[in-house]
CSV table of C-alpha atoms in Angstrom, one decimal:
chain,number,residue,atom,x,y,z
A,138,MET,CA,-94.8,26.6,-28.3
A,139,ILE,CA,-92.4,23.7,-28.2
A,140,ARG,CA,-93.5,20.1,-28.2
A,141,LEU,CA,-91.4,17.7,-26.4
A,142,SER,CA,-91.3,14.7,-28.8
A,143,ARG,CA,-92.0,11.2,-27.8
A,144,SER,CA,-88.9,10.1,-29.1
A,145,LEU,CA,-86.9,12.5,-27.1
A,146,VAL,CA,-88.6,11.1,-23.9
A,147,PHE,CA,-88.0,7.7,-24.9
A,148,ALA,CA,-84.5,8.3,-25.7
A,149,VAL,CA,-83.8,10.4,-22.4
A,150,VAL,CA,-85.8,7.9,-20.1
A,151,GLY,CA,-84.0,5.0,-21.9
A,152,LEU,CA,-80.5,6.5,-21.2
A,153,MET,CA,-81.6,6.8,-17.6
A,154,LEU,CA,-83.0,3.3,-17.2
A,155,ALA,CA,-79.7,1.8,-18.6
A,156,ALA,CA,-77.6,4.0,-16.5
A,157,CYS,CA,-77.8,1.4,-13.5
A,158,ALA,CA,-79.3,-1.7,-12.7
A,159,ASN,CA,-81.9,-1.7,-9.6
A,160,PRO,CA,-80.2,-2.5,-6.5
A,161,PRO,CA,-81.7,-4.9,-4.1
A,162,ASP,CA,-83.8,-3.5,-1.1
A,163,GLY,CA,-82.4,-3.5,2.3
A,164,VAL,CA,-78.7,-2.8,1.4
A,165,LEU,CA,-78.1,-0.8,4.4
A,166,LEU,CA,-78.4,-3.6,6.9
A,167,PRO,CA,-74.9,-3.9,8.4
A,168,VAL,CA,-72.8,-6.8,7.7
A,169,ALA,CA,-71.1,-8.9,10.4
A,170,GLY,CA,-67.5,-7.9,9.4
A,171,THR,CA,-65.1,-6.8,7.0
A,172,THR,CA,-61.3,-7.6,6.2
A,173,ALA,CA,-58.3,-5.6,6.7
A,174,ASP,CA,-57.9,-4.6,2.9
A,175,THR,CA,-61.4,-2.8,2.8
A,176,SER,CA,-61.8,1.0,3.7
A,177,GLN,CA,-64.1,2.6,6.1
A,178,VAL,CA,-66.0,5.8,5.8
A,179,ASP,CA,-67.9,6.9,9.0
A,180,MET,CA,-70.5,9.7,8.5
A,181,VAL,CA,-73.2,11.6,10.2
A,182,VAL,CA,-76.6,12.1,7.9
A,183,ALA,CA,-79.0,14.9,8.6
A,184,THR,CA,-82.2,14.5,6.9
A,185,THR,CA,-85.8,15.4,6.3
A,186,ARG,CA,-87.0,12.2,5.2
A,187,LEU,CA,-89.5,10.0,6.8
A,188,ARG,CA,-88.2,7.0,8.6
A,189,SER,CA,-88.6,3.5,7.1
A,190,ASP,CA,-90.1,0.5,9.0
A,191,ASN,CA,-87.3,-1.6,7.2
A,192,PRO,CA,-84.0,-1.3,8.9
A,193,GLY,CA,-82.2,-2.2,5.9
A,194,ASN,CA,-83.8,1.2,4.3
A,195,MET,CA,-83.6,3.4,7.3
A,196,TYR,CA,-85.3,6.1,5.5
A,197,THR,CA,-88.1,6.3,2.6
A,198,GLY,CA,-88.5,9.0,-0.1
A,199,GLU,CA,-91.4,10.5,1.8
A,200,ARG,CA,-91.3,13.7,3.9
A,201,GLY,CA,-90.7,13.4,7.5
A,202,ARG,CA,-90.5,16.2,10.0
A,203,PRO,CA,-89.3,19.5,8.6
A,204,THR,CA,-87.0,19.4,11.7
A,205,LEU,CA,-83.8,17.3,11.1
A,206,SER,CA,-83.4,13.6,12.1
A,207,PHE,CA,-80.0,12.0,12.3
A,208,ALA,CA,-78.2,8.8,11.7
A,209,ARG,CA,-74.6,7.4,12.0
A,210,ILE,CA,-73.6,5.0,9.0
A,211,THR,CA,-70.3,3.6,8.4
A,212,VAL,CA,-69.6,2.2,5.1
A,213,SER,CA,-67.1,-0.2,3.9
A,214,ILE,CA,-65.6,0.2,0.5
A,215,PRO,CA,-64.0,-2.8,-1.4
A,216,PRO,CA,-60.3,-3.3,-2.1
A,217,GLU,CA,-58.8,-0.7,-4.7
A,218,THR,CA,-58.0,-4.0,-6.7
A,219,VAL,CA,-61.5,-4.6,-7.3
A,220,ARG,CA,-63.0,-1.0,-8.0
A,221,LYS,CA,-62.8,1.8,-10.1
A,222,VAL,CA,-62.4,5.5,-8.7
A,223,GLY,CA,-65.7,7.2,-8.9
A,224,GLU,CA,-67.7,4.0,-9.2
A,225,VAL,CA,-70.1,2.5,-6.4
A,226,GLN,CA,-70.2,-1.2,-6.4
A,227,TRP,CA,-73.7,-2.4,-5.5
A,228,PRO,CA,-74.6,-5.5,-4.0
A,229,LYS,CA,-76.3,-7.9,-6.3
A,230,ARG,CA,-77.9,-9.5,-3.1
A,231,VAL,CA,-78.3,-8.8,0.5
A,232,PRO,CA,-76.2,-9.0,2.4
A,233,GLY,CA,-73.4,-7.9,0.3
A,234,ASN,CA,-70.0,-9.0,-0.1
A,235,PRO,CA,-67.3,-6.7,1.6
A,236,GLN,CA,-64.6,-7.8,-0.9
A,237,THR,CA,-66.6,-6.9,-4.0
A,238,ASP,CA,-69.4,-4.5,-2.7
A,239,PHE,CA,-70.4,-1.4,-0.9
A,240,VAL,CA,-72.0,-2.4,2.5
A,241,THR,CA,-72.6,-0.9,5.9
A,242,THR,CA,-70.8,-2.1,9.2
A,243,ARG,CA,-73.0,0.4,11.2
A,244,ALA,CA,-76.2,2.0,10.2
A,245,GLU,CA,-78.2,3.3,13.2
A,246,MET,CA,-80.8,6.1,13.9
A,247,ILE,CA,-79.3,8.5,16.5
A,248,ASN,CA,-80.5,11.6,18.5
A,249,ARG,CA,-79.2,15.2,18.2
A,250,ASP,CA,-76.8,14.9,21.3
A,251,GLN,CA,-75.3,11.7,20.0
A,252,ALA,CA,-74.8,13.5,16.3
A,253,LEU,CA,-73.1,16.5,18.2
A,254,SER,CA,-70.8,14.0,20.3
A,255,TRP,CA,-69.8,12.4,17.1
A,256,PHE,CA,-69.3,15.5,15.3
A,257,SER,CA,-67.0,17.0,18.0
A,258,GLN,CA,-64.7,14.0,18.3
A,259,ARG,CA,-64.1,13.8,14.6
A,260,LEU,CA,-63.4,17.5,14.5
A,261,LYS,CA,-60.6,17.1,16.8
A,262,GLN,CA,-59.2,14.3,14.7
A,263,THR,CA,-59.3,16.5,11.4
A,264,PRO,CA,-56.8,18.6,10.0
A,265,GLN,CA,-57.8,22.3,9.8
A,266,ARG,CA,-61.1,21.1,11.2
A,267,ARG,CA,-62.6,21.1,7.8
A,268,VAL,CA,-66.2,19.9,7.1
A,269,MET,CA,-67.7,18.9,4.1
A,270,VAL,CA,-71.6,18.9,3.5
A,271,PHE,CA,-73.0,17.0,0.5
A,272,ILE,CA,-76.5,17.6,-0.9
A,273,HIS,CA,-77.5,14.9,-3.6
A,274,GLY,CA,-79.5,15.3,-6.6
A,275,PHE,CA,-82.8,14.2,-8.3
A,276,ASN,CA,-83.8,10.7,-8.2
A,277,ASN,CA,-81.7,9.6,-5.3
A,278,ARG,CA,-83.1,7.0,-2.7
A,279,PHE,CA,-81.4,7.2,0.7
A,280,ASP,CA,-79.1,4.3,0.0
A,281,ASP,CA,-78.0,6.1,-3.1
A,282,ALA,CA,-77.1,9.2,-1.3
A,283,VAL,CA,-75.2,7.2,1.4
A,284,PHE,CA,-73.0,5.1,-0.8
A,285,ARG,CA,-72.4,8.1,-3.1
A,286,PHE,CA,-71.1,10.4,-0.5
A,287,ALA,CA,-68.9,7.4,1.1
A,288,GLN,CA,-67.3,6.9,-2.3
A,289,ILE,CA,-66.8,10.9,-2.6
A,290,VAL,CA,-65.0,11.0,0.8
A,291,HIS,CA,-63.1,7.6,0.1
A,292,ASP,CA,-61.9,8.7,-3.5
A,293,SER,CA,-61.3,12.4,-2.7
A,294,GLY,CA,-58.7,11.6,0.1
A,295,ALA,CA,-59.7,15.0,1.3
A,296,PRO,CA,-59.4,15.4,5.1
A,297,VAL,CA,-62.9,16.4,6.0
A,298,VAL,CA,-65.6,15.7,8.5
A,299,PRO,CA,-68.4,14.3,6.1
A,300,ILE,CA,-72.0,15.2,6.9
A,301,LEU,CA,-74.6,14.1,4.3
A,302,PHE,CA,-77.8,16.1,4.1
A,303,THR,CA,-80.4,14.2,2.1
A,304,TRP,CA,-83.8,15.5,1.5
A,305,PRO,CA,-87.0,13.5,0.5
A,306,SER,CA,-86.5,12.1,-3.0
A,307,ARG,CA,-88.6,9.1,-4.2
A,308,GLY,CA,-85.8,7.7,-6.4
A,309,SER,CA,-88.2,7.5,-9.2
A,310,LEU,CA,-87.8,9.2,-12.8
A,311,LEU,CA,-91.3,10.2,-12.7
A,312,ALA,CA,-91.4,11.9,-9.6
A,313,TYR,CA,-89.5,15.1,-10.7
A,314,GLY,CA,-92.1,17.6,-9.4
A,315,TYR,CA,-92.5,15.9,-6.0
A,316,ASP,CA,-88.5,16.0,-5.7
A,317,ARG,CA,-88.4,19.5,-6.5
A,318,GLU,CA,-91.1,20.5,-4.1
A,319,SER,CA,-89.1,18.6,-1.3
A,320,THR,CA,-86.2,20.8,-1.8
A,321,ASN,CA,-88.4,23.6,-0.9
A,322,TYR,CA,-89.7,21.8,2.0
A,323,SER,CA,-86.0,21.0,3.1
A,324,ARG,CA,-84.3,24.5,2.5
A,325,ASP,CA,-84.9,25.6,6.1
A,326,ALA,CA,-83.6,22.5,7.7
A,327,LEU,CA,-80.3,22.9,5.6
A,328,GLU,CA,-80.1,26.6,6.4
A,329,ARG,CA,-80.2,25.5,10.2
A,330,LEU,CA,-77.7,22.9,9.9
A,331,LEU,CA,-75.1,25.2,7.9
A,332,SER,CA,-75.8,27.9,10.5
A,333,TYR,CA,-75.2,25.6,13.4
A,334,LEU,CA,-71.9,24.2,11.8
A,335,ALA,CA,-70.7,27.9,11.1
A,336,ALA,CA,-71.5,28.7,14.6
A,337,ASP,CA,-69.4,25.9,16.3
A,338,PRO,CA,-66.2,27.6,17.3
A,339,GLU,CA,-64.4,24.4,16.7
A,340,VAL,CA,-65.1,24.4,12.9
A,341,GLY,CA,-62.3,25.8,10.8
A,342,GLU,CA,-64.0,26.0,7.6
A,343,ILE,CA,-66.9,24.5,5.4
A,344,THR,CA,-67.2,23.4,1.9
A,345,VAL,CA,-70.7,22.8,0.5
A,346,LEU,CA,-70.8,20.5,-2.4
A,347,ALA,CA,-74.2,19.9,-4.4
A,348,HIS,CA,-75.2,18.4,-7.5
A,349,SER,CA,-78.0,18.6,-9.8
A,350,MET,CA,-81.5,19.3,-8.0
A,351,GLY,CA,-79.5,19.6,-4.9
A,352,ASN,CA,-78.1,22.8,-6.0
A,353,TRP,CA,-81.6,24.4,-5.5
A,354,VAL,CA,-82.1,23.7,-1.9
A,355,THR,CA,-78.4,24.6,-1.4
A,356,VAL,CA,-78.6,28.1,-3.0
A,357,GLU,CA,-82.0,28.7,-1.6
A,358,ALA,CA,-80.7,27.9,2.0
A,359,LEU,CA,-77.5,30.3,1.5
A,360,ARG,CA,-79.8,32.9,0.1
A,361,GLN,CA,-82.0,32.8,3.2
A,362,MET,CA,-78.9,32.7,5.6
A,363,ALA,CA,-77.9,35.9,4.0
A,364,ILE,CA,-81.1,37.6,4.3
A,365,ARG,CA,-81.7,36.6,7.7
A,366,ASN,CA,-78.2,37.4,9.0
A,367,LYS,CA,-77.1,40.2,6.6
A,368,ARG,CA,-74.4,37.9,5.1
A,369,ILE,CA,-73.6,34.3,4.8
A,370,ALA,CA,-71.5,32.7,7.4
A,371,PRO,CA,-67.9,33.4,6.8
A,372,LYS,CA,-66.7,30.0,7.7
A,373,ILE,CA,-68.8,28.6,4.5
A,374,GLN,CA,-65.6,29.2,2.3
A,375,ASN,CA,-66.2,27.0,-0.8
A,376,VAL,CA,-69.5,26.2,-2.5
A,377,ILE,CA,-69.4,23.9,-5.5
A,378,LEU,CA,-72.3,23.7,-7.8
A,379,ALA,CA,-72.2,20.7,-9.9
A,380,ALA,CA,-74.4,20.4,-13.1
A,381,PRO,CA,-76.9,22.7,-11.3
A,382,ASP,CA,-80.5,22.1,-12.4
A,383,VAL,CA,-81.5,25.8,-11.5
A,384,ASP,CA,-83.0,28.4,-13.9
A,385,VAL,CA,-80.1,30.8,-14.6
A,386,ASP,CA,-82.3,33.8,-14.2
A,387,VAL,CA,-83.4,32.8,-10.7
A,388,PHE,CA,-79.8,32.0,-9.9
A,389,ARG,CA,-78.8,35.6,-10.8
A,390,THR,CA,-81.2,37.0,-8.3
A,391,GLN,CA,-80.2,34.5,-5.7
A,392,VAL,CA,-76.7,35.6,-6.0
A,393,TYR,CA,-77.7,39.1,-5.7
A,394,ASP,CA,-79.5,38.6,-2.5
A,395,MET,CA,-76.6,36.7,-1.0
A,396,GLY,CA,-74.8,40.1,-1.0
A,397,SER,CA,-71.1,40.4,-0.3
A,398,PRO,CA,-68.8,39.1,0.8
A,399,ARG,CA,-69.9,35.6,0.0
A,400,PRO,CA,-68.1,32.1,-0.4
A,401,ASN,CA,-66.0,31.2,-3.4
A,402,ILE,CA,-68.6,29.9,-5.9
A,403,THR,CA,-67.6,27.5,-8.5
A,404,VAL,CA,-70.0,26.0,-11.1
A,405,PHE,CA,-69.3,23.0,-13.3
A,406,VAL,CA,-71.3,22.9,-16.6
A,407,SER,CA,-71.6,21.1,-19.8
A,408,ARG,CA,-73.5,22.2,-22.8
A,409,ASP,CA,-74.4,18.8,-23.8
A,410,ASP,CA,-76.0,17.7,-20.4
A,411,LYS,CA,-79.1,15.8,-21.7
A,412,ALA,CA,-80.7,15.7,-18.0
A,413,LEU,CA,-80.6,19.5,-17.9
A,414,SER,CA,-81.9,19.5,-21.6
A,415,LEU,CA,-84.9,17.7,-20.6
A,416,SER,CA,-85.3,19.9,-17.2
A,417,ARG,CA,-85.2,23.0,-19.5
A,418,ARG,CA,-88.3,21.5,-21.4
A,419,ILE,CA,-90.2,20.4,-18.5
A,420,TRP,CA,-89.9,23.9,-16.8
A,421,GLY,CA,-90.3,25.8,-20.1
A,422,SER,CA,-88.0,28.2,-19.1
A,423,THR,CA,-84.7,29.8,-19.9
A,424,ASP,CA,-81.4,28.0,-19.6
A,425,ARG,CA,-80.4,25.7,-16.7
A,426,LEU,CA,-77.4,27.0,-15.0
A,427,GLY,CA,-75.5,23.6,-15.5
A,428,ALA,CA,-75.8,23.8,-19.4
A,429,ILE,CA,-74.9,27.4,-19.9
A,430,ASP,CA,-72.1,28.4,-22.6
A,431,PRO,CA,-69.8,30.5,-20.2
A,432,ASP,CA,-68.2,32.3,-23.1
A,433,LYS,CA,-71.6,33.9,-24.3
A,434,GLU,CA,-73.1,37.0,-23.0
A,435,PRO,CA,-74.6,38.1,-20.7
A,436,TYR,CA,-73.3,35.1,-18.8
A,437,LYS,CA,-69.6,35.8,-19.2
A,438,THR,CA,-69.7,39.5,-18.1
A,439,GLU,CA,-72.1,38.8,-15.2
A,440,PHE,CA,-70.0,36.1,-13.7
A,441,GLU,CA,-66.8,37.9,-14.2
A,442,ARG,CA,-68.5,40.6,-12.2
A,443,ASP,CA,-69.7,38.4,-9.5
A,444,LYS,CA,-66.3,36.6,-9.3
A,445,ILE,CA,-68.0,33.3,-9.9
A,446,THR,CA,-65.9,30.7,-11.5
A,447,VAL,CA,-67.5,28.5,-14.3
A,448,VAL,CA,-65.8,25.5,-15.4
A,449,ASP,CA,-66.8,24.2,-18.7
A,450,LEU,CA,-66.7,20.5,-19.2
A,451,THR,CA,-68.5,20.1,-22.6
A,452,LYS,CA,-65.2,18.9,-24.2
A,453,LEU,CA,-64.6,16.3,-21.4
A,454,ARG,CA,-65.7,12.8,-22.6
A,455,THR,CA,-66.8,10.2,-20.2
A,456,GLY,CA,-69.1,7.1,-20.0
A,457,ASP,CA,-71.9,9.0,-18.7
A,458,PRO,CA,-74.7,8.5,-21.3
A,459,LEU,CA,-76.6,11.7,-19.9
A,460,ASN,CA,-73.3,13.8,-19.6
A,461,HIS,CA,-75.0,14.8,-16.2
A,462,GLY,CA,-72.2,13.5,-13.9
A,463,LYS,CA,-69.0,13.8,-15.8
A,464,PHE,CA,-67.0,13.6,-12.5
A,465,ALA,CA,-68.1,10.4,-11.9
A,466,GLU,CA,-65.9,8.9,-14.9
A,467,SER,CA,-63.0,11.6,-14.4
A,468,PRO,CA,-60.5,10.9,-11.5
A,469,GLU,CA,-58.5,13.5,-13.3
A,470,VAL,CA,-60.8,16.3,-12.5
A,471,VAL,CA,-61.3,15.4,-8.9
A,472,ARG,CA,-57.6,15.0,-8.3
A,473,LEU,CA,-57.2,18.5,-9.2
A,474,ILE,CA,-60.1,19.7,-7.0
A,475,GLY,CA,-59.0,17.6,-4.2
A,476,GLN,CA,-55.5,19.3,-4.3
A,477,ARG,CA,-57.0,22.5,-3.7
A,478,LEU,CA,-59.2,21.1,-0.8
A,479,ALA,CA,-56.5,19.6,0.8
A,480,GLU,CA,-54.1,22.5,0.7
A,481,GLY,CA,-56.8,25.0,1.9
A,482,GLN,CA,-57.0,27.0,-1.5
A,483,SER,CA,-60.1,28.2,-2.9
A,484,ILE,CA,-61.4,26.3,-5.7
A,485,ASN,CA,-61.8,29.3,-7.9
A,486,ASP,CA,-58.4,30.7,-7.6
A,487,SER,CA,-58.3,33.0,-10.2
A,488,ARG,CA,-54.5,32.9,-10.8
A,489,VAL,CA,-54.9,29.3,-12.0
A,490,GLY,CA,-56.8,28.2,-15.0
A,491,LEU,CA,-58.8,25.3,-13.5
A,492,GLY,CA,-60.9,24.8,-16.5
A,493,ASP,CA,-58.0,24.4,-18.7
A,494,HIS,CA,-56.1,22.2,-16.5
A,495,ILE,CA,-58.9,19.9,-16.1
A,496,ILE,CA,-59.3,19.5,-19.7
A,497,GLU,CA,-55.5,19.1,-20.2
A,498,ALA,CA,-55.3,16.5,-17.4
A,499,SER,CA,-58.1,14.4,-18.7
A,500,ALA,CA,-56.5,14.2,-22.2
A,501,GLY,CA,-53.5,12.9,-20.4
A,502,ALA,CA,-52.1,9.4,-20.0
A,503,ALA,CA,-54.0,7.2,-17.3
A,504,ALA,CA,-50.7,6.6,-15.5
A,505,ALA,CA,-50.5,10.3,-14.6
A,506,VAL,CA,-53.8,10.0,-12.5
A,507,GLY,CA,-52.5,8.1,-9.3
A,508,THR,CA,-54.8,8.0,-6.5
A,509,ALA,CA,-57.8,10.4,-7.0
A,510,ALA,CA,-57.8,13.1,-4.5
A,511,GLY,CA,-60.6,15.5,-4.8
A,512,VAL,CA,-64.4,15.8,-5.1
A,513,ILE,CA,-66.3,13.2,-7.0
A,514,VAL,CA,-70.0,14.2,-8.2
A,515,ALA,CA,-71.8,11.3,-9.7
A,516,ALA,CA,-74.7,11.2,-12.1
A,517,PRO,CA,-78.0,10.7,-10.2
A,518,VAL,CA,-78.3,6.8,-9.6
A,519,ALA,CA,-81.3,6.0,-12.1
A,520,VAL,CA,-83.2,3.7,-9.7
A,521,VAL,CA,-86.8,2.9,-10.9
A,522,ASP,CA,-88.8,1.1,-8.6
A,523,PRO,CA,-90.7,-2.2,-9.4
A,524,ASN,CA,-93.8,-0.7,-9.9
A,525,THR,CA,-92.4,1.9,-12.4
A,526,ARG,CA,-91.0,-1.0,-14.2
A,527,GLN,CA,-94.2,-2.7,-14.6
A,528,ASN,CA,-96.1,0.2,-15.7
A,529,TYR,CA,-93.2,1.4,-17.8
A,530,ASP,CA,-95.1,1.9,-21.2
A,531,GLN,CA,-98.1,3.7,-19.5
A,532,GLN,CA,-95.9,6.0,-17.4
A,533,VAL,CA,-93.8,7.1,-20.5
A,534,LYS,CA,-96.9,7.6,-22.3
A,535,THR,CA,-98.3,9.7,-19.4
A,536,LEU,CA,-95.0,11.6,-19.1
A,537,GLY,CA,-95.1,12.5,-22.9
A,538,HIS,CA,-98.5,13.9,-22.5
A,539,SER,CA,-97.6,15.9,-19.4
A,540,LEU,CA,-94.6,17.5,-21.3
A,541,ALA,CA,-96.3,18.1,-24.7
A,542,GLY,CA,-97.4,21.5,-23.7
A,543,SER,CA,-94.6,23.0,-22.2
A,544,ALA,CA,-93.4,26.4,-23.4
A,545,GLU,CA,-89.9,27.6,-24.0
A,546,ASN,CA,-89.7,31.3,-22.9
A,547,ARG,CA,-86.5,32.9,-23.6
A,548,THR,CA,-85.6,35.9,-21.2
A,549,SER,CA,-82.5,38.0,-20.8
A,550,LEU,CA,-80.1,37.6,-17.7
A,551,ALA,CA,-81.3,41.3,-16.5
A,552,PRO,CA,-79.8,42.5,-13.1
A,553,PRO,CA,-82.7,42.8,-10.5
A,554,PRO,CA,-83.8,46.2,-9.5
A,555,ALA,CA,-81.9,48.3,-7.0
A,556,PRO,CA,-83.4,48.2,-3.4
A,557,GLU,CA,-85.8,50.8,-2.5
């Protein structure tokens, strides 16, 4: 029996609280206009969240209908001269200033037919008719997910039709259990979304990008698709799992259920990921997939056998105190990944030592970075609502008690039994 010390609870929660200031309420309320030196990212959002009465929030962290709701949002991003690649510039007040802040110029609820019309028009304008679906992680409000995906699309420069899938997260550090169950609540909806996209004859290929807890709903949706249809839709070519908060043994069975052929799967891990270390203790389980050592057995042999590429970013040093979203501080990394997406290559091309190139590039001169082109996955925006702040001491005490009895059971990564 292992007890999670109060000092560890304070340390991890303290780091999360320090990661980001609490943004103002209602930041998605559109501003009147922007200037020519700003950039625009137009996206469609598919969500299982409950609608908000506040038009500046659009959706809450509570669960809506299990069927999808849609929104169209255009995010304005400030000029390159006032921002760093990988960062979201949150407004300090509402309305934000387009010259210095991420703001929206359009934010409206739409119906399914309107979403399909937008999608069809964007496909016609997109080379190779590529689609990117992004699934955020734990502790993300709706505005967190929107601004983060806008930053991904902008900083990547990848020619894709952007679709954000956002599930009900309360955007609170102490809502881990609720968020986890919300991913289960949303997996059928994500499967339906991916199935529809893959069935569209106009779609060329699909890249699925997931971060942290969003990996759970992603892998579950793909597993269900494979079981239902005897395979994953072939247009889903790349699945990128960044810092996945998934039990490594469960992942092994999920991959088994996906069968073959399956998409090119790339997993980005970091053994010093503090957020996943805490998650492991919460679950009292084996390693989290995003924190494994890919050179150790049985992981090395199994992932080689299953043709899953694992890129170890442990040696990469960034400003992320939790080491949970190293991509956010590493334009070198996203540049390498983005080149592959833009050129139509698979992320896990075994002929190229992607992990070695990432570490090598990250150690190079800043002048070699240039304009980032690729996939940027940020650490979850650590937003704590005012009620949490007011009751911080009591909540941390409660959190410590709730974790005190967690057990840590080591099990082997044994292959699942053969089907009967």
